[in-house]
Short mmCIF file of C-alpha atoms in Angstrom, two decimals:
data_model
loop_
_atom_site.label_atom_id
_atom_site.label_comp_id
_atom_site.label_asym_id
_atom_site.label_seq_id
_atom_site.Cartn_x
_atom_site.Cartn_y
_atom_site.Cartn_z
CA UNK A 1 -18.48 1.30 -3.45
CA UNK A 2 -17.49 -1.27 -0.82
CA UNK A 3 -14.06 -1.82 -2.28
CA UNK A 4 -12.29 -5.17 -2.46
CA UNK A 5 -13.48 -7.42 0.33
CA UNK A 6 -11.32 -10.18 1.75
CA UNK A 7 -12.07 -12.80 4.35
CA UNK A 8 -11.00 -13.88 6.83
CA UNK A 9 -8.92 -10.93 8.07
CA UNK A 10 -6.97 -13.20 10.38
CA UNK A 11 -6.47 -16.94 10.31
CA UNK A 12 -4.44 -19.05 12.68
CA UNK A 13 -4.14 -22.69 11.80
CA UNK A 14 -1.94 -25.68 12.40
CA UNK A 15 0.50 -27.14 9.94
CA UNK A 16 -1.18 -29.58 7.58
CA UNK A 17 -4.58 -27.94 7.70
CA UNK A 18 -6.36 -26.60 4.63
CA UNK A 19 -6.70 -22.84 4.38
CA UNK A 20 -9.13 -21.01 2.11
CA UNK A 21 -8.91 -17.27 1.58
CA UNK A 22 -11.71 -15.41 -0.15
CA UNK A 23 -11.97 -12.27 -2.21
CA UNK A 24 -14.76 -10.20 -3.69
CA UNK A 25 -13.42 -7.72 -6.25
CA UNK A 26 -14.90 -4.36 -7.09
CA UNK A 27 -17.92 -4.75 -9.33
CA UNK A 28 -17.03 -4.16 -12.97
CA UNK A 29 -13.32 -4.86 -12.56
CA UNK A 30 -12.14 -7.57 -14.90
CA UNK A 31 -8.67 -8.16 -13.48
CA UNK A 32 -8.05 -9.87 -10.15
CA UNK A 33 -4.67 -10.38 -8.52
CA UNK A 34 -3.45 -12.36 -5.53
CA UNK A 35 -0.29 -11.06 -3.81
CA UNK A 36 1.56 -12.32 -0.75
CA UNK A 37 3.49 -9.99 1.57
CA UNK A 38 6.28 -11.00 3.93
CA UNK A 39 9.03 -9.00 5.58
CA UNK A 40 11.70 -11.00 3.81
CA UNK A 41 10.33 -11.04 0.27
CA UNK A 42 8.04 -8.03 0.18
CA UNK A 43 4.98 -8.20 -2.10
CA UNK A 44 4.98 -11.15 -4.48
CA UNK A 45 2.44 -11.72 -7.23
CA UNK A 46 1.02 -15.22 -6.95
CA UNK A 47 -1.56 -15.37 -9.73
CA UNK A 48 -3.85 -13.13 -11.71
CA UNK A 49 -7.10 -13.54 -13.61
CA UNK A 50 -8.67 -11.68 -16.50
CA UNK A 51 -12.40 -12.15 -17.00
CA UNK A 52 -12.30 -15.06 -14.53
CA UNK A 53 -9.61 -16.90 -16.50
CA UNK A 54 -6.21 -17.52 -14.87
CA UNK A 55 -3.59 -15.78 -16.99
CA UNK A 56 -0.35 -16.40 -15.13
CA UNK A 57 0.14 -18.60 -12.09
CA UNK A 58 3.94 -18.76 -12.29
CA UNK A 59 4.17 -17.00 -8.94
CA UNK A 60 2.31 -19.74 -7.09
CA UNK A 61 5.05 -21.22 -4.93
CA UNK A 62 4.03 -24.87 -4.98
CA UNK A 63 1.31 -27.29 -5.96
CA UNK A 64 -0.05 -26.86 -2.46
CA UNK A 65 -1.40 -23.51 -3.64
CA UNK A 66 -4.41 -23.22 -5.91
CA UNK A 67 -6.70 -20.37 -6.92
CA UNK A 68 -10.07 -20.23 -8.58
CA UNK A 69 -12.40 -17.59 -9.87
CA UNK A 70 -15.78 -19.24 -10.52
CA UNK A 71 -17.45 -15.94 -11.38
CA UNK A 72 -16.73 -12.24 -11.72
CA UNK A 73 -17.51 -11.50 -8.08
CA UNK A 74 -15.62 -14.19 -6.20
CA UNK A 75 -12.18 -15.75 -6.00
CA UNK A 76 -10.50 -18.16 -3.60
CA UNK A 77 -6.90 -18.95 -2.78
CA UNK A 78 -6.43 -22.34 -1.20
CA UNK A 79 -3.41 -23.80 0.55
CA UNK A 80 -3.50 -27.53 1.21
CA UNK A 81 -1.67 -28.66 3.25
CA UNK A 82 -0.45 -25.48 4.93
CA UNK A 83 3.09 -25.09 6.30
CA UNK A 84 4.62 -22.56 8.72
CA UNK A 85 6.51 -20.88 5.84
CA UNK A 86 3.16 -19.97 4.30
CA UNK A 87 2.62 -17.48 7.12
CA UNK A 88 2.16 -14.10 5.48
CA UNK A 89 -0.42 -11.47 4.62
CA UNK A 90 -2.30 -12.38 1.47
CA UNK A 91 -3.78 -9.53 -0.55
CA UNK A 92 -6.37 -9.56 -3.25
CA UNK A 93 -6.49 -6.63 -5.67
CA UNK A 94 -8.64 -5.78 -8.65
CA UNK A 95 -8.45 -3.37 -11.54
CA UNK A 96 -10.38 -2.41 -14.65
CA UNK A 97 -9.13 -3.51 -18.01
CA UNK A 98 -8.53 -0.25 -19.79
CA UNK A 99 -4.82 -0.43 -18.94
CA UNK A 100 -4.70 -4.17 -19.67
CA UNK A 101 -3.97 -4.99 -16.06
CA UNK A 102 -1.21 -2.46 -15.56
CA UNK A 103 -3.36 0.37 -14.26
CA UNK A 104 -4.33 1.36 -10.75
CA UNK A 105 -4.85 -1.53 -8.37
CA UNK A 106 -7.45 -1.52 -5.64
CA UNK A 107 -6.38 -3.67 -2.71
CA UNK A 108 -8.35 -5.41 -0.03
CA UNK A 109 -7.31 -5.17 3.60
CA UNK A 110 -5.55 -8.51 3.43
CA UNK A 111 -5.80 -11.85 5.18
CA UNK A 112 -3.10 -12.41 7.78
CA UNK A 113 -2.30 -16.12 7.90
CA UNK A 114 -0.34 -17.73 10.70
CA UNK A 115 0.50 -21.41 10.38
CA UNK A 116 1.75 -22.96 13.61
CA UNK B 1 11.30 -10.99 -9.17
CA UNK B 2 12.04 -7.41 -8.18
CA UNK B 3 11.55 -4.52 -10.52
CA UNK B 4 11.42 -1.39 -8.40
CA UNK B 5 13.72 -0.78 -5.49
CA UNK B 6 13.01 2.04 -3.05
CA UNK B 7 15.58 4.11 -1.27
CA UNK B 8 15.94 4.74 1.63
CA UNK B 9 14.49 1.69 3.36
CA UNK B 10 13.44 3.85 6.29
CA UNK B 11 13.10 7.58 6.82
CA UNK B 12 12.29 9.54 9.95
CA UNK B 13 11.44 13.24 9.80
CA UNK B 14 9.76 15.95 11.85
CA UNK B 15 6.27 17.11 11.08
CA UNK B 16 6.33 19.94 8.58
CA UNK B 17 9.47 18.75 6.82
CA UNK B 18 9.52 17.36 3.31
CA UNK B 19 10.05 13.66 2.67
CA UNK B 20 11.71 12.36 -0.47
CA UNK B 21 11.70 8.71 -1.49
CA UNK B 22 13.39 7.28 -4.55
CA UNK B 23 12.70 4.30 -6.75
CA UNK B 24 14.95 2.65 -9.31
CA UNK B 25 13.75 0.08 -11.79
CA UNK B 26 15.34 -2.20 -14.34
CA UNK B 27 13.33 -2.47 -17.53
CA UNK B 28 11.50 -0.07 -19.83
CA UNK B 29 8.08 0.82 -18.50
CA UNK B 30 4.85 2.39 -19.71
CA UNK B 31 3.93 3.69 -16.29
CA UNK B 32 5.16 3.82 -12.71
CA UNK B 33 2.88 4.00 -9.70
CA UNK B 34 3.27 4.87 -6.04
CA UNK B 35 1.24 3.27 -3.28
CA UNK B 36 0.94 3.84 0.44
CA UNK B 37 0.35 1.21 3.11
CA UNK B 38 -0.64 2.06 6.64
CA UNK B 39 0.28 -0.50 9.26
CA UNK B 40 -1.98 -3.52 9.09
CA UNK B 41 -3.91 -2.23 6.10
CA UNK B 42 -4.02 -2.78 2.36
CA UNK B 43 -2.12 -0.71 -0.18
CA UNK B 44 -3.69 2.46 -1.48
CA UNK B 45 -2.88 3.95 -4.86
CA UNK B 46 -1.39 7.46 -4.68
CA UNK B 47 -0.36 8.45 -8.17
CA UNK B 48 0.46 7.07 -11.62
CA UNK B 49 3.01 8.67 -13.91
CA UNK B 50 3.34 7.60 -17.53
CA UNK B 51 6.59 7.09 -19.38
CA UNK B 52 6.04 10.25 -21.44
CA UNK B 53 5.57 12.40 -18.33
CA UNK B 54 8.39 13.91 -16.32
CA UNK B 55 6.54 15.29 -13.34
CA UNK B 56 3.11 14.99 -11.78
CA UNK B 57 1.45 16.62 -8.78
CA UNK B 58 -1.39 15.56 -6.55
CA UNK B 59 -2.03 17.70 -3.50
CA UNK B 60 1.11 17.57 -1.35
CA UNK B 61 2.61 14.83 -3.52
CA UNK B 62 5.06 15.43 -6.33
CA UNK B 63 6.35 12.58 -8.45
CA UNK B 64 9.14 12.77 -10.98
CA UNK B 65 10.19 10.22 -13.56
CA UNK B 66 13.53 10.01 -15.34
CA UNK B 67 13.33 7.21 -17.89
CA UNK B 68 16.94 7.70 -18.96
CA UNK B 69 18.07 6.90 -15.43
CA UNK B 70 15.23 4.45 -14.80
CA UNK B 71 14.34 6.25 -11.61
CA UNK B 72 11.46 8.03 -9.94
CA UNK B 73 11.06 10.10 -6.82
CA UNK B 74 8.12 10.79 -4.56
CA UNK B 75 8.15 14.04 -2.60
CA UNK B 76 5.69 14.66 0.21
CA UNK B 77 5.70 18.31 1.21
CA UNK B 78 4.81 19.68 4.64
CA UNK B 79 4.56 16.20 6.10
CA UNK B 80 2.06 15.31 8.80
CA UNK B 81 2.01 12.57 11.42
CA UNK B 82 -0.77 10.93 9.36
CA UNK B 83 1.71 10.45 6.50
CA UNK B 84 3.47 7.80 8.60
CA UNK B 85 3.27 4.68 6.44
CA UNK B 86 5.22 2.52 4.01
CA UNK B 87 5.49 3.77 0.46
CA UNK B 88 5.96 1.48 -2.53
CA UNK B 89 6.73 2.05 -6.15
CA UNK B 90 5.34 -0.40 -8.68
CA UNK B 91 5.84 -0.99 -12.37
CA UNK B 92 4.94 -3.65 -14.90
CA UNK B 93 7.92 -5.93 -15.55
CA UNK B 94 7.29 -5.61 -19.26
CA UNK B 95 4.52 -4.73 -21.64
CA UNK B 96 1.14 -5.55 -20.21
CA UNK B 97 2.33 -7.70 -17.31
CA UNK B 98 0.99 -7.01 -13.82
CA UNK B 99 2.60 -4.64 -11.36
CA UNK B 100 5.71 -5.68 -9.48
CA UNK B 101 6.36 -3.88 -6.20
CA UNK B 102 9.53 -2.84 -4.44
CA UNK B 103 10.06 -3.52 -0.74
CA UNK B 104 9.06 -0.02 0.20
CA UNK B 105 10.26 2.92 2.26
CA UNK B 106 9.02 3.13 5.84
CA UNK B 107 8.31 6.76 6.62
CA UNK B 108 7.90 7.96 10.18
CA UNK B 109 6.71 11.53 10.71
CA UNK B 110 7.24 12.67 14.27
CA UNK B 111 4.86 15.25 15.67
#
């Protein structure tokens, strides 16, 4: 199994630009999570999906952030417009539903975003 | 919001020694999990312990759970340089909510 695949691994952009992060979960997993990791705040849950439907987006910091899951094998996290404080590592993780989303998470390698 | 909190924040030991990391949490849980993160990489699941379990082993890892004290510990025996990483505990905030992670313990194993 290829695991959770994220792209890009690194992104450097300028303030005000649109950023799109992508994630392919493990085939057969019906939960998908987006987390953000910073030194100051640690790992924060941004949003999660079950069967492609957003369940809780209360962790999305602002309206500048949006996430979609058009099908079971693809999700995007978009930031528009980006700001320097959005600089962080963004992780996508997936899990199977037998623990209703509280079981083992499989993480991607992350997308390191730097906004100048 | 924070659920688990690891202690210590950083730990440095010699190869061959045991490493113990602790986690305290706030609410009732149905399971607690430990993850490892190597520098620049994603998190990797190590072990899951359920609320009705007190101890669990996996290779050189030993996890304990004390629900009365709302705490867990992760013991790595006979540590190796390759164990150098950050270790996180994670629990659901409540019921079937997703995992919330602590800020982790940075373990350095010196050869």
